[in-house]
mmCIF file with all atom_site columns, C-alpha atoms in Angstrom:
data_model
loop_
_atom_site.group_PDB
_atom_site.id
_atom_site.type_symbol
_atom_site.label_atom_id
_atom_site.label_alt_id
_atom_site.label_comp_id
_atom_site.label_asym_id
_atom_site.label_entity_id
_atom_site.label_seq_id
_atom_site.pdbx_PDB_ins_code
_atom_site.Cartn_x
_atom_site.Cartn_y
_atom_site.Cartn_z
_atom_site.occupancy
_atom_site.B_iso_or_equiv
_atom_site.pdbx_formal_charge
_atom_site.auth_seq_id
_atom_site.auth_comp_id
_atom_site.auth_asym_id
_atom_site.auth_atom_id
_atom_site.pdbx_PDB_model_num
ATOM 1   C CA . MET A 1 1   ? 24.501  0.228   44.019 1.00 44.00 ? 1   MET A CA 1
ATOM 2   C CA . LYS A 1 2   ? 21.031  -0.637  42.798 1.00 44.00 ? 2   LYS A CA 1
ATOM 3   C CA . THR A 1 3   ? 20.146  -0.129  39.169 1.00 43.00 ? 3   THR A CA 1
ATOM 4   C CA . LYS A 1 4   ? 16.830  1.316   38.138 1.00 38.00 ? 4   LYS A CA 1
ATOM 5   C CA . LYS A 1 5   ? 14.643  -0.734  35.866 1.00 38.00 ? 5   LYS A CA 1
ATOM 6   C CA . MET A 1 6   ? 13.637  1.084   32.726 1.00 39.00 ? 6   MET A CA 1
ATOM 7   C CA . ALA A 1 7   ? 10.035  1.115   31.569 1.00 40.00 ? 7   ALA A CA 1
ATOM 8   C CA . ASP A 1 8   ? 9.242   -1.474  28.925 1.00 40.00 ? 8   ASP A CA 1
ATOM 9   C CA . HIS A 1 9   ? 8.569   0.507   25.757 1.00 42.00 ? 9   HIS A CA 1
ATOM 10  C CA . LYS A 1 10  ? 7.424   -2.601  23.923 1.00 47.00 ? 10  LYS A CA 1
ATOM 11  C CA . ALA A 1 11  ? 4.446   -3.470  26.096 1.00 46.00 ? 11  ALA A CA 1
ATOM 12  C CA . HIS A 1 12  ? 2.415   -6.371  24.804 1.00 47.00 ? 12  HIS A CA 1
ATOM 13  C CA . HIS A 1 13  ? -1.306  -6.873  25.358 1.00 45.00 ? 13  HIS A CA 1
ATOM 14  C CA . GLU A 1 14  ? -0.690  -10.140 27.211 1.00 49.00 ? 14  GLU A CA 1
ATOM 15  C CA . ASN A 1 15  ? 1.265   -8.409  29.957 1.00 45.00 ? 15  ASN A CA 1
ATOM 16  C CA . THR A 1 16  ? -0.432  -5.021  30.073 1.00 54.00 ? 16  THR A CA 1
ATOM 17  C CA . GLN A 1 17  ? -2.854  -4.725  32.918 1.00 79.00 ? 17  GLN A CA 1
ATOM 18  C CA . VAL A 1 18  ? -5.695  -2.243  32.960 1.00 85.00 ? 18  VAL A CA 1
ATOM 19  C CA . LYS A 1 19  ? -3.931  -0.306  35.713 1.00 89.00 ? 19  LYS A CA 1
ATOM 20  C CA . ASN A 1 20  ? -0.945  0.379   33.409 1.00 93.00 ? 20  ASN A CA 1
ATOM 21  C CA . THR A 1 21  ? -1.705  3.821   31.983 1.00 91.00 ? 21  THR A CA 1
ATOM 22  C CA . SER A 1 22  ? 1.294   4.195   29.678 1.00 94.00 ? 22  SER A CA 1
ATOM 23  C CA . GLY A 1 23  ? 0.400   5.061   26.111 1.00 94.00 ? 23  GLY A CA 1
ATOM 24  C CA . THR A 1 24  ? 2.048   1.875   24.896 1.00 95.00 ? 24  THR A CA 1
ATOM 25  C CA . ALA A 1 25  ? -0.032  -0.280  27.229 1.00 95.00 ? 25  ALA A CA 1
ATOM 26  C CA . GLN A 1 26  ? -3.240  1.552   26.338 1.00 96.00 ? 26  GLN A CA 1
ATOM 27  C CA . ARG A 1 27  ? -2.588  1.106   22.614 1.00 97.00 ? 27  ARG A CA 1
ATOM 28  C CA . ALA A 1 28  ? -1.902  -2.607  23.125 1.00 96.00 ? 28  ALA A CA 1
ATOM 29  C CA . ARG A 1 29  ? -5.156  -3.085  25.086 1.00 97.00 ? 29  ARG A CA 1
ATOM 30  C CA . LEU A 1 30  ? -7.180  -1.111  22.561 1.00 97.00 ? 30  LEU A CA 1
ATOM 31  C CA . LEU A 1 31  ? -5.749  -2.922  19.549 1.00 97.00 ? 31  LEU A CA 1
ATOM 32  C CA . GLU A 1 32  ? -6.360  -6.307  21.161 1.00 96.00 ? 32  GLU A CA 1
ATOM 33  C CA . ARG A 1 33  ? -9.974  -5.303  21.852 1.00 97.00 ? 33  ARG A CA 1
ATOM 34  C CA . LEU A 1 34  ? -10.469 -4.010  18.289 1.00 97.00 ? 34  LEU A CA 1
ATOM 35  C CA . GLN A 1 35  ? -9.276  -7.331  16.932 1.00 95.00 ? 35  GLN A CA 1
ATOM 36  C CA . LYS A 1 36  ? -12.173 -8.962  18.793 1.00 95.00 ? 36  LYS A CA 1
ATOM 37  C CA . GLY A 1 37  ? -14.775 -6.450  17.561 1.00 95.00 ? 37  GLY A CA 1
ATOM 38  C CA . SER A 1 38  ? -15.930 -2.858  17.691 1.00 96.00 ? 38  SER A CA 1
ATOM 39  C CA . ILE A 1 39  ? -15.663 -0.666  20.782 1.00 98.00 ? 39  ILE A CA 1
ATOM 40  C CA . ASP A 1 40  ? -17.268 2.657   21.649 1.00 97.00 ? 40  ASP A CA 1
ATOM 41  C CA . THR A 1 41  ? -15.736 5.546   23.570 1.00 96.00 ? 41  THR A CA 1
ATOM 42  C CA . PHE A 1 42  ? -17.656 4.840   26.801 1.00 95.00 ? 42  PHE A CA 1
ATOM 43  C CA . THR A 1 43  ? -16.592 1.183   26.835 1.00 96.00 ? 43  THR A CA 1
ATOM 44  C CA . ALA A 1 44  ? -12.940 2.023   26.154 1.00 97.00 ? 44  ALA A CA 1
ATOM 45  C CA . ILE A 1 45  ? -12.934 4.441   29.084 1.00 95.00 ? 45  ILE A CA 1
ATOM 46  C CA . ARG A 1 46  ? -14.816 2.160   31.467 1.00 94.00 ? 46  ARG A CA 1
ATOM 47  C CA . GLU A 1 47  ? -13.377 -1.275  30.659 1.00 95.00 ? 47  GLU A CA 1
ATOM 48  C CA . LEU A 1 48  ? -9.909  -0.532  29.278 1.00 97.00 ? 48  LEU A CA 1
ATOM 49  C CA . ASN A 1 49  ? -9.028  2.464   31.499 1.00 96.00 ? 49  ASN A CA 1
ATOM 50  C CA . ILE A 1 50  ? -8.291  4.676   28.503 1.00 97.00 ? 50  ILE A CA 1
ATOM 51  C CA . VAL A 1 51  ? -9.265  8.259   29.308 1.00 94.00 ? 51  VAL A CA 1
ATOM 52  C CA . ARG A 1 52  ? -8.700  9.583   25.773 1.00 96.00 ? 52  ARG A CA 1
ATOM 53  C CA . PRO A 1 53  ? -9.586  6.745   23.384 1.00 97.00 ? 53  PRO A CA 1
ATOM 54  C CA . GLY A 1 54  ? -9.592  9.077   20.363 1.00 97.00 ? 54  GLY A CA 1
ATOM 55  C CA . ALA A 1 55  ? -5.941  9.950   20.957 1.00 97.00 ? 55  ALA A CA 1
ATOM 56  C CA . ARG A 1 56  ? -4.969  6.284   21.192 1.00 98.00 ? 56  ARG A CA 1
ATOM 57  C CA . ILE A 1 57  ? -6.958  5.556   18.000 1.00 98.00 ? 57  ILE A CA 1
ATOM 58  C CA . ASN A 1 58  ? -5.061  8.302   16.157 1.00 98.00 ? 58  ASN A CA 1
ATOM 59  C CA . GLU A 1 59  ? -1.774  6.856   17.377 1.00 97.00 ? 59  GLU A CA 1
ATOM 60  C CA . LEU A 1 60  ? -2.767  3.374   16.190 1.00 97.00 ? 60  LEU A CA 1
ATOM 61  C CA . ARG A 1 61  ? -3.761  4.809   12.814 1.00 97.00 ? 61  ARG A CA 1
ATOM 62  C CA . SER A 1 62  ? -0.380  6.525   12.526 1.00 96.00 ? 62  SER A CA 1
ATOM 63  C CA . LEU A 1 63  ? 1.211   3.120   13.169 1.00 95.00 ? 63  LEU A CA 1
ATOM 64  C CA . GLY A 1 64  ? -0.621  1.757   10.112 1.00 94.00 ? 64  GLY A CA 1
ATOM 65  C CA . HIS A 1 65  ? -3.786  0.202   11.561 1.00 96.00 ? 65  HIS A CA 1
ATOM 66  C CA . ASN A 1 66  ? -6.877  0.764   9.411  1.00 96.00 ? 66  ASN A CA 1
ATOM 67  C CA . ILE A 1 67  ? -9.393  1.818   12.067 1.00 97.00 ? 67  ILE A CA 1
ATOM 68  C CA . LEU A 1 68  ? -12.712 3.305   11.014 1.00 97.00 ? 68  LEU A CA 1
ATOM 69  C CA . THR A 1 69  ? -15.182 5.380   13.018 1.00 97.00 ? 69  THR A CA 1
ATOM 70  C CA . HIS A 1 70  ? -18.967 5.284   13.048 1.00 97.00 ? 70  HIS A CA 1
ATOM 71  C CA . ARG A 1 71  ? -20.837 7.999   14.987 1.00 97.00 ? 71  ARG A CA 1
ATOM 72  C CA . MET A 1 72  ? -23.904 7.086   17.015 1.00 97.00 ? 72  MET A CA 1
ATOM 73  C CA . THR A 1 73  ? -26.013 8.143   19.990 1.00 97.00 ? 73  THR A CA 1
ATOM 74  C CA . LEU A 1 74  ? -25.456 6.305   23.276 1.00 96.00 ? 74  LEU A CA 1
ATOM 75  C CA . THR A 1 75  ? -26.923 6.640   26.740 1.00 94.00 ? 75  THR A CA 1
ATOM 76  C CA . ASP A 1 76  ? -24.474 6.942   29.634 1.00 90.00 ? 76  ASP A CA 1
ATOM 77  C CA . ASP A 1 77  ? -24.682 5.177   33.013 1.00 88.00 ? 77  ASP A CA 1
ATOM 78  C CA . GLN A 1 78  ? -26.871 7.984   34.385 1.00 93.00 ? 78  GLN A CA 1
ATOM 79  C CA . GLY A 1 79  ? -29.412 7.623   31.579 1.00 95.00 ? 79  GLY A CA 1
ATOM 80  C CA . ARG A 1 80  ? -28.341 10.731  29.621 1.00 96.00 ? 80  ARG A CA 1
ATOM 81  C CA . PRO A 1 81  ? -28.175 10.471  25.820 1.00 97.00 ? 81  PRO A CA 1
ATOM 82  C CA . HIS A 1 82  ? -24.991 11.601  24.064 1.00 97.00 ? 82  HIS A CA 1
ATOM 83  C CA . SER A 1 83  ? -24.926 12.149  20.319 1.00 96.00 ? 83  SER A CA 1
ATOM 84  C CA . SER A 1 84  ? -21.928 11.614  18.049 1.00 95.00 ? 84  SER A CA 1
ATOM 85  C CA . ILE A 1 85  ? -20.210 9.020   20.245 1.00 97.00 ? 85  ILE A CA 1
ATOM 86  C CA . ALA A 1 86  ? -17.469 7.210   18.332 1.00 98.00 ? 86  ALA A CA 1
ATOM 87  C CA . LEU A 1 87  ? -17.696 3.508   17.605 1.00 98.00 ? 87  LEU A CA 1
ATOM 88  C CA . TYR A 1 88  ? -14.292 2.269   16.422 1.00 98.00 ? 88  TYR A CA 1
ATOM 89  C CA . TYR A 1 89  ? -13.622 -0.863  14.401 1.00 96.00 ? 89  TYR A CA 1
ATOM 90  C CA . LEU A 1 90  ? -10.952 -2.370  12.207 1.00 95.00 ? 90  LEU A CA 1
ATOM 91  C CA . SER A 1 91  ? -11.886 -2.141  8.541  1.00 90.00 ? 91  SER A CA 1
ATOM 92  C CA . THR A 1 92  ? -11.788 -5.934  8.322  1.00 78.00 ? 92  THR A CA 1
ATOM 93  C CA . ASN A 1 93  ? -14.188 -6.252  11.281 1.00 65.00 ? 93  ASN A CA 1
ATOM 94  C CA . PRO A 1 94  ? -17.191 -3.874  10.903 1.00 63.00 ? 94  PRO A CA 1
ATOM 95  C CA . PRO A 1 95  ? -19.864 -3.886  13.609 1.00 67.00 ? 95  PRO A CA 1
ATOM 96  C CA . ALA A 1 96  ? -23.278 -5.298  12.719 1.00 64.00 ? 96  ALA A CA 1
ATOM 97  C CA . GLU A 1 97  ? -25.002 -1.893  12.756 1.00 59.00 ? 97  GLU A CA 1
ATOM 98  C CA . VAL A 1 98  ? -22.502 -0.501  10.227 1.00 55.00 ? 98  VAL A CA 1
ATOM 99  C CA . SER A 1 99  ? -22.139 -3.434  7.828  1.00 46.00 ? 99  SER A CA 1
ATOM 100 C CA . GLN A 1 100 ? -24.478 -3.555  4.867  1.00 40.00 ? 100 GLN A CA 1
#
């Protein structure tokens, strides 16, 4: 009899591929990216395959990560401006346009 493999609930950023859409994998990818610098909603969706970045951010905050949000206007791939797009960053790593 074959045994089923259980999903790894402790996914780590080094072994989570962009095609893995589990919440654990998405949080690992997003946290790894935040440790390198700020990321906006559009980039998180496009590059990290995270459809609801705000939800993952809230989950990371509930796990104790100090993530801040800056709102800004960005233009999408079709040239349309969008106001109040979130730019997320770790409090120890503010983006250049937010730091004083």
